[in-house]
Amino acid sequence: MQQTQERVAEVGAAAPAGWMRYWPWVLLGAALLPGVVVFVVGEWGDAPAVRAWRTVALAVFLQAVPFMLLGTALSGAINAFVPASVFTRLLPKRAALAVPVAGVAGVVLPGCECASVPVASSLIGRGVEPAAAFAFLLSAPAVNPIVLTATAVAFPGQPMMVLARLLASLLVAALMGWLWLWRGKAEWLRPAVRHSGHRHGHSRWAEFRGGFQHDFLHAGGFLVVGALAAATFNVAVPPSVLDAFTGSAWLSVPFLAGLAVVLAVCSEADAFVAASLTGFSPVARLTFMVVGPMVDLKLIALQAGTFGRAFAVRFSAATALVAIVCSAVIGGVLL
């Protein structure tokens, strides 16, 4: 009986590894299935609203996938090739000081929020203080050179808008890291169970490939959910709703913050969307650019899948509130 149980356990442990060999076919099926469903639906799939919904969902997904690939590749590389001692040397030993340092380090990740989630998860797995990893998670999509350059192009002749975005984003990242140190609870954070770090005697490339496959497949499903939710909002809410908020300075700021959450525009492109919202005040448009890379539907879904729903709900709500306040303060002073 004991031998039978041991054999069952061995088969159960080997099954996921065997299944992972077919992950390219799983991805191919996931890519083809939506098209097959639309084809089978027929004429209903050609309705204008359905075409718009399909276009927005696909645009959000395709916009995010390259950066999610970058993030999962970086996560796998950190897990397999970077010794844990590197992080202990680079970050201050005091957690309160490590938070702003990690926030400033976000400039080195040229990607959007989809890339920062798996990297932050890998950092926590390597022993980095969660508060510092979260500061990096929030700052990286908003303060990297690509995003700041795109902001300067979208707002020509307005260098203060670029500076306001940089300062507000760094401030939010630091405040949220310190808030986690003060009020965060370990039971809210449930990272995915996976080996962290190189194991002696194992191939580093095999560990990199396994970590990359695990993170990409795990995060990809939640990215799809977020893209579908964003597309539904884009199609369901009429443009007249936007016009109702442009005339109010008080309502426009929280409204554009909420719009950033549901539109789920990648941080490399959100400055151009903000620039097109000419009816809104500069502070409101700054809020759109600060909140979006830190809190949107696809990011909330990715956080829930990576760290747990309890964490994602609390952290996203607090981040949105802090981002709105910081944007209003920084924007009120600089813009």
PDB file of N, CA, C and O in Angstrom, residues 186-234:
ATOM      1  N   ALA A 186       1.690  39.406   6.225  1.00  0.00           N
ATOM      2  CA  ALA A 186       2.243  38.295   5.458  1.00  0.00           C
ATOM      3  C   ALA A 186       1.149  37.414   4.867  1.00  0.00           C
ATOM      4  O   ALA A 186       1.309  36.872   3.767  1.00  0.00           O
ATOM      5  N   GLU A 187       0.014  37.278   5.570  1.00  0.00           N
ATOM      6  CA  GLU A 187      -1.039  36.391   5.068  1.00  0.00           C
ATOM      7  C   GLU A 187      -1.741  36.938   3.834  1.00  0.00           C
ATOM      8  O   GLU A 187      -2.460  36.215   3.144  1.00  0.00           O
ATOM      9  N   TRP A 188      -1.561  38.238   3.544  1.00  0.00           N
ATOM     10  CA  TRP A 188      -2.133  38.790   2.311  1.00  0.00           C
ATOM     11  C   TRP A 188      -1.323  38.392   1.085  1.00  0.00           C
ATOM     12  O   TRP A 188      -1.836  38.394  -0.022  1.00  0.00           O
ATOM     13  N   LEU A 189      -0.075  38.080   1.277  1.00  0.00           N
ATOM     14  CA  LEU A 189       0.841  37.831   0.176  1.00  0.00           C
ATOM     15  C   LEU A 189       1.083  36.336   0.034  1.00  0.00           C
ATOM     16  O   LEU A 189       1.671  35.708   0.903  1.00  0.00           O
ATOM     17  N   ARG A 190       0.625  35.791  -1.066  1.00  0.00           N
ATOM     18  CA  ARG A 190       0.782  34.359  -1.306  1.00  0.00           C
ATOM     19  C   ARG A 190       1.426  34.150  -2.674  1.00  0.00           C
ATOM     20  O   ARG A 190       0.725  33.876  -3.651  1.00  0.00           O
ATOM     21  N   PRO A 191       2.748  34.300  -2.755  1.00  0.00           N
ATOM     22  CA  PRO A 191       3.407  34.100  -4.051  1.00  0.00           C
ATOM     23  C   PRO A 191       3.236  32.671  -4.543  1.00  0.00           C
ATOM     24  O   PRO A 191       3.026  31.739  -3.753  1.00  0.00           O
ATOM     25  N   ALA A 192       3.318  32.495  -5.861  1.00  0.00           N
ATOM     26  CA  ALA A 192       3.214  31.170  -6.447  1.00  0.00           C
ATOM     27  C   ALA A 192       4.330  30.276  -5.927  1.00  0.00           C
ATOM     28  O   ALA A 192       5.467  30.702  -5.763  1.00  0.00           O
ATOM     29  N   VAL A 193       3.988  29.024  -5.643  1.00  0.00           N
ATOM     30  CA  VAL A 193       4.973  28.079  -5.126  1.00  0.00           C
ATOM     31  C   VAL A 193       5.864  27.617  -6.264  1.00  0.00           C
ATOM     32  O   VAL A 193       5.411  27.006  -7.220  1.00  0.00           O
ATOM     33  N   ARG A 194       7.144  27.936  -6.181  1.00  0.00           N
ATOM     34  CA  ARG A 194       8.107  27.529  -7.201  1.00  0.00           C
ATOM     35  C   ARG A 194       9.495  27.614  -6.590  1.00  0.00           C
ATOM     36  O   ARG A 194       9.730  28.367  -5.655  1.00  0.00           O
ATOM     37  N   HIS A 195      10.413  26.838  -7.150  1.00  0.00           N
ATOM     38  CA  HIS A 195      11.790  26.906  -6.658  1.00  0.00           C
ATOM     39  C   HIS A 195      12.387  28.262  -6.978  1.00  0.00           C
ATOM     40  O   HIS A 195      12.176  28.825  -8.029  1.00  0.00           O
ATOM     41  N   SER A 196      13.145  28.807  -6.049  1.00  0.00           N
ATOM     42  CA  SER A 196      13.781  30.104  -6.263  1.00  0.00           C
ATOM     43  C   SER A 196      15.278  29.945  -6.149  1.00  0.00           C
ATOM     44  O   SER A 196      15.791  29.523  -5.115  1.00  0.00           O
ATOM     45  N   GLY A 197      15.968  30.282  -7.228  1.00  0.00           N
ATOM     46  CA  GLY A 197      17.415  30.217  -7.202  1.00  0.00           C
ATOM     47  C   GLY A 197      17.955  28.953  -7.846  1.00  0.00           C
ATOM     48  O   GLY A 197      17.252  27.965  -8.047  1.00  0.00           O
ATOM     49  N   HIS A 198      19.228  28.981  -8.164  1.00  0.00           N
ATOM     50  CA  HIS A 198      19.878  27.858  -8.812  1.00  0.00           C
ATOM     51  C   HIS A 198      20.133  26.733  -7.812  1.00  0.00           C
ATOM     52  O   HIS A 198      20.563  26.960  -6.692  1.00  0.00           O
ATOM     53  N   ARG A 199      19.830  25.517  -8.266  1.00  0.00           N
ATOM     54  CA  ARG A 199      20.097  24.331  -7.447  1.00  0.00           C
ATOM     55  C   ARG A 199      21.354  23.645  -7.961  1.00  0.00           C
ATOM     56  O   ARG A 199      21.496  23.433  -9.167  1.00  0.00           O
ATOM     57  N   HIS A 200      22.238  23.335  -7.043  1.00  0.00           N
ATOM     58  CA  HIS A 200      23.518  22.732  -7.410  1.00  0.00           C
ATOM     59  C   HIS A 200      23.283  21.421  -8.162  1.00  0.00           C
ATOM     60  O   HIS A 200      22.472  20.590  -7.765  1.00  0.00           O
ATOM     61  N   GLY A 201      24.010  21.268  -9.271  1.00  0.00           N
ATOM     62  CA  GLY A 201      23.895  20.053 -10.059  1.00  0.00           C
ATOM     63  C   GLY A 201      22.846  20.113 -11.150  1.00  0.00           C
ATOM     64  O   GLY A 201      22.734  19.164 -11.935  1.00  0.00           O
ATOM     65  N   HIS A 202      22.084  21.175 -11.215  1.00  0.00           N
ATOM     66  CA  HIS A 202      21.054  21.323 -12.240  1.00  0.00           C
ATOM     67  C   HIS A 202      21.516  22.317 -13.308  1.00  0.00           C
ATOM     68  O   HIS A 202      22.314  23.218 -13.036  1.00  0.00           O
ATOM     69  N   SER A 203      21.010  22.147 -14.514  1.00  0.00           N
ATOM     70  CA  SER A 203      21.351  23.047 -15.611  1.00  0.00           C
ATOM     71  C   SER A 203      20.681  24.400 -15.406  1.00  0.00           C
ATOM     72  O   SER A 203      19.468  24.477 -15.189  1.00  0.00           O
ATOM     73  N   ARG A 204      21.481  25.466 -15.481  1.00  0.00           N
ATOM     74  CA  ARG A 204      20.907  26.807 -15.331  1.00  0.00           C
ATOM     75  C   ARG A 204      19.955  27.127 -16.478  1.00  0.00           C
ATOM     76  O   ARG A 204      18.935  27.789 -16.282  1.00  0.00           O
ATOM     77  N   TRP A 205      20.297  26.682 -17.691  1.00  0.00           N
ATOM     78  CA  TRP A 205      19.419  26.950 -18.822  1.00  0.00           C
ATOM     79  C   TRP A 205      18.094  26.211 -18.680  1.00  0.00           C
ATOM     80  O   TRP A 205      17.035  26.730 -19.074  1.00  0.00           O
ATOM     81  N   ALA A 206      18.135  24.993 -18.143  1.00  0.00           N
ATOM     82  CA  ALA A 206      16.886  24.262 -17.913  1.00  0.00           C
ATOM     83  C   ALA A 206      16.039  24.956 -16.849  1.00  0.00           C
ATOM     84  O   ALA A 206      14.804  25.032 -16.973  1.00  0.00           O
ATOM     85  N   GLU A 207      16.691  25.488 -15.819  1.00  0.00           N
ATOM     86  CA  GLU A 207      15.952  26.229 -14.796  1.00  0.00           C
ATOM     87  C   GLU A 207      15.369  27.521 -15.372  1.00  0.00           C
ATOM     88  O   GLU A 207      14.246  27.904 -15.037  1.00  0.00           O
ATOM     89  N   PHE A 208      16.143  28.187 -16.222  1.00  0.00           N
ATOM     90  CA  PHE A 208      15.633  29.403 -16.871  1.00  0.00           C
ATOM     91  C   PHE A 208      14.409  29.081 -17.723  1.00  0.00           C
ATOM     92  O   PHE A 208      13.392  29.773 -17.669  1.00  0.00           O
ATOM     93  N   ARG A 209      14.500  28.021 -18.523  1.00  0.00           N
ATOM     94  CA  ARG A 209      13.393  27.649 -19.403  1.00  0.00           C
ATOM     95  C   ARG A 209      12.155  27.260 -18.593  1.00  0.00           C
ATOM     96  O   ARG A 209      11.028  27.657 -18.915  1.00  0.00           O
ATOM     97  N   GLY A 210      12.368  26.490 -17.517  1.00  0.00           N
ATOM     98  CA  GLY A 210      11.227  26.091 -16.690  1.00  0.00           C
ATOM     99  C   GLY A 210      10.567  27.274 -16.006  1.00  0.00           C
ATOM    100  O   GLY A 210       9.334  27.373 -15.957  1.00  0.00           O
ATOM    101  N   GLY A 211      11.381  28.206 -15.461  1.00  0.00           N
ATOM    102  CA  GLY A 211      10.812  29.381 -14.812  1.00  0.00           C
ATOM    103  C   GLY A 211      10.084  30.271 -15.789  1.00  0.00           C
ATOM    104  O   GLY A 211       9.014  30.804 -15.493  1.00  0.00           O
ATOM    105  N   PHE A 212      10.659  30.438 -17.001  1.00  0.00           N
ATOM    106  CA  PHE A 212      10.020  31.261 -18.019  1.00  0.00           C
ATOM    107  C   PHE A 212       8.675  30.674 -18.438  1.00  0.00           C
ATOM    108  O   PHE A 212       7.662  31.385 -18.533  1.00  0.00           O
ATOM    109  N   GLN A 213       8.626  29.372 -18.700  1.00  0.00           N
ATOM    110  CA  GLN A 213       7.384  28.726 -19.111  1.00  0.00           C
ATOM    111  C   GLN A 213       6.321  28.839 -18.025  1.00  0.00           C
ATOM    112  O   GLN A 213       5.152  29.146 -18.303  1.00  0.00           O
ATOM    113  N   HIS A 214       6.729  28.602 -16.784  1.00  0.00           N
ATOM    114  CA  HIS A 214       5.772  28.670 -15.678  1.00  0.00           C
ATOM    115  C   HIS A 214       5.178  30.062 -15.560  1.00  0.00           C
ATOM    116  O   HIS A 214       3.961  30.240 -15.490  1.00  0.00           O
ATOM    117  N   ASP A 215       6.027  31.088 -15.540  1.00  0.00           N
ATOM    118  CA  ASP A 215       5.552  32.459 -15.337  1.00  0.00           C
ATOM    119  C   ASP A 215       4.710  32.942 -16.512  1.00  0.00           C
ATOM    120  O   ASP A 215       3.687  33.605 -16.320  1.00  0.00           O
ATOM    121  N   PHE A 216       5.135  32.624 -17.737  1.00  0.00           N
ATOM    122  CA  PHE A 216       4.409  33.122 -18.895  1.00  0.00           C
ATOM    123  C   PHE A 216       3.020  32.485 -18.989  1.00  0.00           C
ATOM    124  O   PHE A 216       2.022  33.184 -19.240  1.00  0.00           O
ATOM    125  N   LEU A 217       2.936  31.175 -18.810  1.00  0.00           N
ATOM    126  CA  LEU A 217       1.632  30.515 -18.876  1.00  0.00           C
ATOM    127  C   LEU A 217       0.729  30.963 -17.738  1.00  0.00           C
ATOM    128  O   LEU A 217      -0.484  31.151 -17.918  1.00  0.00           O
ATOM    129  N   HIS A 218       1.309  31.154 -16.563  1.00  0.00           N
ATOM    130  CA  HIS A 218       0.514  31.544 -15.405  1.00  0.00           C
ATOM    131  C   HIS A 218      -0.025  32.957 -15.577  1.00  0.00           C
ATOM    132  O   HIS A 218      -1.207  33.229 -15.329  1.00  0.00           O
ATOM    133  N   ALA A 219       0.830  33.872 -16.019  1.00  0.00           N
ATOM    134  CA  ALA A 219       0.407  35.261 -16.153  1.00  0.00           C
ATOM    135  C   ALA A 219      -0.442  35.487 -17.390  1.00  0.00           C
ATOM    136  O   ALA A 219      -1.301  36.383 -17.409  1.00  0.00           O
ATOM    137  N   GLY A 220      -0.232  34.695 -18.435  1.00  0.00           N
ATOM    138  CA  GLY A 220      -0.950  34.910 -19.682  1.00  0.00           C
ATOM    139  C   GLY A 220      -2.457  34.793 -19.536  1.00  0.00           C
ATOM    140  O   GLY A 220      -3.211  35.579 -20.118  1.00  0.00           O
ATOM    141  N   GLY A 221      -2.911  33.827 -18.757  1.00  0.00           N
ATOM    142  CA  GLY A 221      -4.355  33.672 -18.567  1.00  0.00           C
ATOM    143  C   GLY A 221      -4.978  34.876 -17.889  1.00  0.00           C
ATOM    144  O   GLY A 221      -6.069  35.330 -18.278  1.00  0.00           O
ATOM    145  N   PHE A 222      -4.300  35.431 -16.893  1.00  0.00           N
ATOM    146  CA  PHE A 222      -4.833  36.601 -16.199  1.00  0.00           C
ATOM    147  C   PHE A 222      -4.758  37.844 -17.081  1.00  0.00           C
ATOM    148  O   PHE A 222      -5.600  38.738 -16.963  1.00  0.00           O
ATOM    149  N   LEU A 223      -3.774  37.898 -17.964  1.00  0.00           N
ATOM    150  CA  LEU A 223      -3.714  39.007 -18.903  1.00  0.00           C
ATOM    151  C   LEU A 223      -4.918  38.984 -19.836  1.00  0.00           C
ATOM    152  O   LEU A 223      -5.506  40.025 -20.149  1.00  0.00           O
ATOM    153  N   VAL A 224      -5.313  37.809 -20.292  1.00  0.00           N
ATOM    154  CA  VAL A 224      -6.486  37.686 -21.159  1.00  0.00           C
ATOM    155  C   VAL A 224      -7.736  38.183 -20.442  1.00  0.00           C
ATOM    156  O   VAL A 224      -8.554  38.917 -21.013  1.00  0.00           O
ATOM    157  N   VAL A 225      -7.896  37.803 -19.179  1.00  0.00           N
ATOM    158  CA  VAL A 225      -9.054  38.253 -18.401  1.00  0.00           C
ATOM    159  C   VAL A 225      -9.084  39.775 -18.303  1.00  0.00           C
ATOM    160  O   VAL A 225     -10.126  40.414 -18.494  1.00  0.00           O
ATOM    161  N   GLY A 226      -7.941  40.375 -18.016  1.00  0.00           N
ATOM    162  CA  GLY A 226      -7.887  41.827 -17.917  1.00  0.00           C
ATOM    163  C   GLY A 226      -8.178  42.507 -19.241  1.00  0.00           C
ATOM    164  O   GLY A 226      -8.869  43.531 -19.292  1.00  0.00           O
ATOM    165  N   ALA A 227      -7.674  41.953 -20.341  1.00  0.00           N
ATOM    166  CA  ALA A 227      -7.928  42.538 -21.656  1.00  0.00           C
ATOM    167  C   ALA A 227      -9.400  42.473 -22.014  1.00  0.00           C
ATOM    168  O   ALA A 227      -9.970  43.426 -22.567  1.00  0.00           O
ATOM    169  N   LEU A 228     -10.059  41.369 -21.703  1.00  0.00           N
ATOM    170  CA  LEU A 228     -11.485  41.232 -21.990  1.00  0.00           C
ATOM    171  C   LEU A 228     -12.312  42.227 -21.170  1.00  0.00           C
ATOM    172  O   LEU A 228     -13.277  42.812 -21.669  1.00  0.00           O
ATOM    173  N   ALA A 229     -11.935  42.418 -19.917  1.00  0.00           N
ATOM    174  CA  ALA A 229     -12.653  43.379 -19.067  1.00  0.00           C
ATOM    175  C   ALA A 229     -12.496  44.802 -19.591  1.00  0.00           C
ATOM    176  O   ALA A 229     -13.451  45.588 -19.628  1.00  0.00           O
ATOM    177  N   ALA A 230     -11.276  45.160 -20.008  1.00  0.00           N
ATOM    178  CA  ALA A 230     -11.042  46.496 -20.552  1.00  0.00           C
ATOM    179  C   ALA A 230     -11.828  46.716 -21.833  1.00  0.00           C
ATOM    180  O   ALA A 230     -12.395  47.798 -22.060  1.00  0.00           O
ATOM    181  N   ALA A 231     -11.891  45.701 -22.694  1.00  0.00           N
ATOM    182  CA  ALA A 231     -12.641  45.824 -23.942  1.00  0.00           C
ATOM    183  C   ALA A 231     -14.127  46.001 -23.676  1.00  0.00           C
ATOM    184  O   ALA A 231     -14.807  46.776 -24.360  1.00  0.00           O
ATOM    185  N   THR A 232     -14.648  45.293 -22.695  1.00  0.00           N
ATOM    186  CA  THR A 232     -16.068  45.414 -22.360  1.00  0.00           C
ATOM    187  C   THR A 232     -16.408  46.840 -21.936  1.00  0.00           C
ATOM    188  O   THR A 232     -17.434  47.399 -22.347  1.00  0.00           O
ATOM    189  N   PHE A 233     -15.553  47.452 -21.131  1.00  0.00           N
ATOM    190  CA  PHE A 233     -15.806  48.827 -20.708  1.00  0.00           C
ATOM    191  C   PHE A 233     -15.759  49.777 -21.902  1.00  0.00           C
ATOM    192  O   PHE A 233     -16.601  50.665 -22.048  1.00  0.00           O
ATOM    193  N   ASN A 234     -14.764  49.612 -22.769  1.00  0.00           N
ATOM    194  CA  ASN A 234     -14.627  50.500 -23.917  1.00  0.00           C
ATOM    195  C   ASN A 234     -15.860  50.480 -24.811  1.00  0.00           C
ATOM    196  O   ASN A 234     -16.266  51.510 -25.356  1.00  0.00           O
TER     197      ASN A 234
END
